[in-house]
Every structure is written in C-alpha cells, then in structure tokens.
C-alpha atoms as one frame of an Amber mdcrd trajectory, in Angstrom:
protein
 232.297 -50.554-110.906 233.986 -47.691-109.971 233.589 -43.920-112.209 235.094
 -41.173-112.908 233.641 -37.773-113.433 235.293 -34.596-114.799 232.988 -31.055
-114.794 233.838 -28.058-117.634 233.056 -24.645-115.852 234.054 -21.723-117.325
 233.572 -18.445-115.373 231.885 -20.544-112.813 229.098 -21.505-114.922 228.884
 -25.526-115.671 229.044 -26.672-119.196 229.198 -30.073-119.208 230.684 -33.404
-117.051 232.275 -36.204-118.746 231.703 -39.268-116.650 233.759 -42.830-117.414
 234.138 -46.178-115.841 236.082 -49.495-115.611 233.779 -51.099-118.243 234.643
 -48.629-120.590 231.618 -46.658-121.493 232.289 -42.429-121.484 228.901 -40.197
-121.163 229.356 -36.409-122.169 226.709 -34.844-119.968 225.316 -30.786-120.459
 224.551 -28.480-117.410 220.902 -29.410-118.297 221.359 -33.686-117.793 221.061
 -34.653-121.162 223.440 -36.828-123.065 225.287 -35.336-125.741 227.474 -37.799
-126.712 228.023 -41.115-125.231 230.969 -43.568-126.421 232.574 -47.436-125.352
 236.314 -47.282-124.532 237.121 -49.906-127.639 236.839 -47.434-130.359 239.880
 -46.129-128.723 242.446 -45.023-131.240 245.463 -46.863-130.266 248.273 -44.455
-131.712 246.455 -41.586-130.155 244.860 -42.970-127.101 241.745 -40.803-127.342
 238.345 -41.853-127.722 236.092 -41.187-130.712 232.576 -40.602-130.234 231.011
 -43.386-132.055 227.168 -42.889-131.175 226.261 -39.378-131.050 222.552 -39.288
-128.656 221.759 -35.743-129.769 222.755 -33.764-133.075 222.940 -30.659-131.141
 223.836 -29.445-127.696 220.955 -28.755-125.762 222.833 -25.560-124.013 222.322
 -23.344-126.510 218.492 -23.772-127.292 217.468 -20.306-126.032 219.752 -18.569
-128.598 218.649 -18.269-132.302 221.526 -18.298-134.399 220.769 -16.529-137.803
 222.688 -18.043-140.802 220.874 -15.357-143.459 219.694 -12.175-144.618 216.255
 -13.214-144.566 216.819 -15.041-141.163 217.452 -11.949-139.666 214.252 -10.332
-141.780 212.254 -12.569-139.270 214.108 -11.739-135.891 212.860  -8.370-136.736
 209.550  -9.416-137.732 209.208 -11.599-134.627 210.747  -8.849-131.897 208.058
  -6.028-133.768 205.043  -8.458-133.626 205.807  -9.813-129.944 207.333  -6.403
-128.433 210.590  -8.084-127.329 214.021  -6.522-127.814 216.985  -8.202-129.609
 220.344  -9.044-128.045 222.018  -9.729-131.027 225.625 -11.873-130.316 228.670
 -11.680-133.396 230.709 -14.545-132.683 233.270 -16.778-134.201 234.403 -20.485
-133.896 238.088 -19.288-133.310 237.203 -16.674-130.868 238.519 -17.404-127.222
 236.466 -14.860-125.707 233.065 -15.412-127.499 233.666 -19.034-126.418 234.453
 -17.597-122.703 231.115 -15.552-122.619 228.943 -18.159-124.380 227.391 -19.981
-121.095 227.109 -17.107-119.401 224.965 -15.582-122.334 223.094 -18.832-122.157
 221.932 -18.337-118.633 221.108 -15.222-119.403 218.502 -15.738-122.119 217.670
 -18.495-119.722 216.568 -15.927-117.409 215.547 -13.211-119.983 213.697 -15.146
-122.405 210.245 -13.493-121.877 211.381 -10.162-122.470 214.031 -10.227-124.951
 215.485 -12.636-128.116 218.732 -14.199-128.030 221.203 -14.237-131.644 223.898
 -14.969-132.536 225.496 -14.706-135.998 228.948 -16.374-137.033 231.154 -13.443
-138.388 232.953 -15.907-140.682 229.735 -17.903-142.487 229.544 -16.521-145.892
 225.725 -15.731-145.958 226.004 -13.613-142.980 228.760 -10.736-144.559 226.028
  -8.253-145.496 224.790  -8.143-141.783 228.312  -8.102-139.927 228.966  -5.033
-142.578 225.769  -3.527-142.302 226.491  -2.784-138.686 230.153  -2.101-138.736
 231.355  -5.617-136.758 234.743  -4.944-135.941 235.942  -7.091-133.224 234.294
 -10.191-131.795 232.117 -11.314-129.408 230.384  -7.467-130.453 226.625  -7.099
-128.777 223.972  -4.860-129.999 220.902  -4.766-128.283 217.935  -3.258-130.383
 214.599  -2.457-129.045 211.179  -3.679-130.689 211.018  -0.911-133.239 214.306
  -2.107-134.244 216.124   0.672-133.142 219.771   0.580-131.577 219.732   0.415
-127.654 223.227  -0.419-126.581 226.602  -1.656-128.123 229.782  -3.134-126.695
 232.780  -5.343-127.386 234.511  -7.800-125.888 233.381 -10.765-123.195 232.398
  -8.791-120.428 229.738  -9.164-118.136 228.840  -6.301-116.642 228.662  -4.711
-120.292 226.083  -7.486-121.068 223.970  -6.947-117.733 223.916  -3.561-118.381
 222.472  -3.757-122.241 219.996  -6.310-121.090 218.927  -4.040-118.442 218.473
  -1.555-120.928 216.700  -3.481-123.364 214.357  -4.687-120.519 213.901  -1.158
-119.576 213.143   0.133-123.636 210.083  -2.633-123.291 207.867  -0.198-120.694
C-alpha cells in the first residue's frame, strides 16, 4: 500500500503530519507522535470532497500541554498563587482564535515552555472568552498576541506586542534572570 504524508511547519517549527493511503484511512499526527485525529476515507462528503473526522483519538492536542490556559478570574488567582509558592515567573500569552499572528507564534511559544518549564509558567488567556474581560482590562490588552512576563512576587518584568521572537527570548531571559 502506498502513503502519503503532508508536514504543517510554521516558522520552521513542526506542528503536525497528516499521513493517508490507498485503503483510505487518514492519521493527523502532532510534532510529539501522538494521534490526534484519525479518520477512513468513506465518511467522505461527496459534494465537498473533504473528509470528516469521524473518530477523534484524543480530545485535545497534545502540543499545547506545557501552557495553562486560564478561562477565569479565580484561575488566574492560582497562577499567582502557584508562581509565589514555587518561585517561578509568569509568561502570560493574550491570544485570540482569529488572530493570524498569535496562531503564527503559538509553536514556537510551545517549544519554549518546552525548554523553560522549570523556571517559568506558561498562559495563555483568550481575549474574546467572556469570563476573561476583567483580566484583559485589568492590564490594558490592546493588541494581540500581547506578552507580559511577571516575576514571582507578581510584579511586571517585561511587555511586548506582536509575534516576534526575539521580543519573547528576550522577556524569558529576563524572567529567568528576576528568579536569582
């Protein structure tokens, strides 16, 4: 049987691979090996010609485990708890679904509390879930993907705008640096 195999990198940094074959069956893959989705050819939609995925092998994608996304007020209460009691800084991520560049600078963030995870906590918070309003106006979000990194005694270390790299290296260098 011969397959097929199609990889999603964005900024150089794999995502996912979508793998089919001649018997039908289509495996969404993440960066990390594990299913996400896998689907048979005959659920096919014939006026569109794409496939639906009819059994889903995991609810959530594994690739962004490492970042806590906070949904409430009191959700965030805890971050703050948890970075005070375990002397780790926050990187703290708005996003939004319709965003093109928080969805550009999401697997590089990934790898990066990947790599970071000792020292500092990962968040993000949607800018457009209704629970969250009181924190995107408590700290002035005007643009998205915004980044503030706060140190353990919760105070303000760094903030920036916009998917860029080097503005992210450098706040998580200086949130590694507040730690010592």
């Amino acid at each position: 049987m011969q397959r097929y195999t199609a990889t999603v990198r964005v900024m150089g940094t794999h995502l996912a691979s979508t793998s089919w074959g001649s018997l039908g069956q289509v495996t969404l893959t993440s960066s990390n090996s594990s299913s996400i989705y896998s689907d048979v050819k005959d659920s096919m939609s014939p006026s569109l010609g794409q496939a639906t995925p009819r059994r889903l092998i995991s609810n959530s994608s594994p690739m962004f485990s490492d970042i806590k996304e906070i949904k409430s007020p009191s959700q965030w209460d805890d971050i703050k708890a948890e970075s005070s009691s375990s002397n780790k800084s926050i990187l703290l991520n708005f996003t939004a679904a319709w965003c093109p560049p928080c969805r550009m600078i999401a697997p590089v963030l990934q790898k990066l509390a990947k790599e970071h995870s000792d020292g500092i906590l990962f968040c993000k918070i949607d800018i457009d879930a209704p629970e969250t309003t009181d924190i995107v106006a408590d700290h002035a979000v005007s643009a998205v993907p915004t980044f503030i990194g706060f140190d353990s005694s919760g105070s303000i270390v760094n903030t920036f705008s916009g998917a860029d790299k080097a503005a992210l290296d450098d706040t998580i260098g200086k949130l590694l640096v507040s730690k010592t």
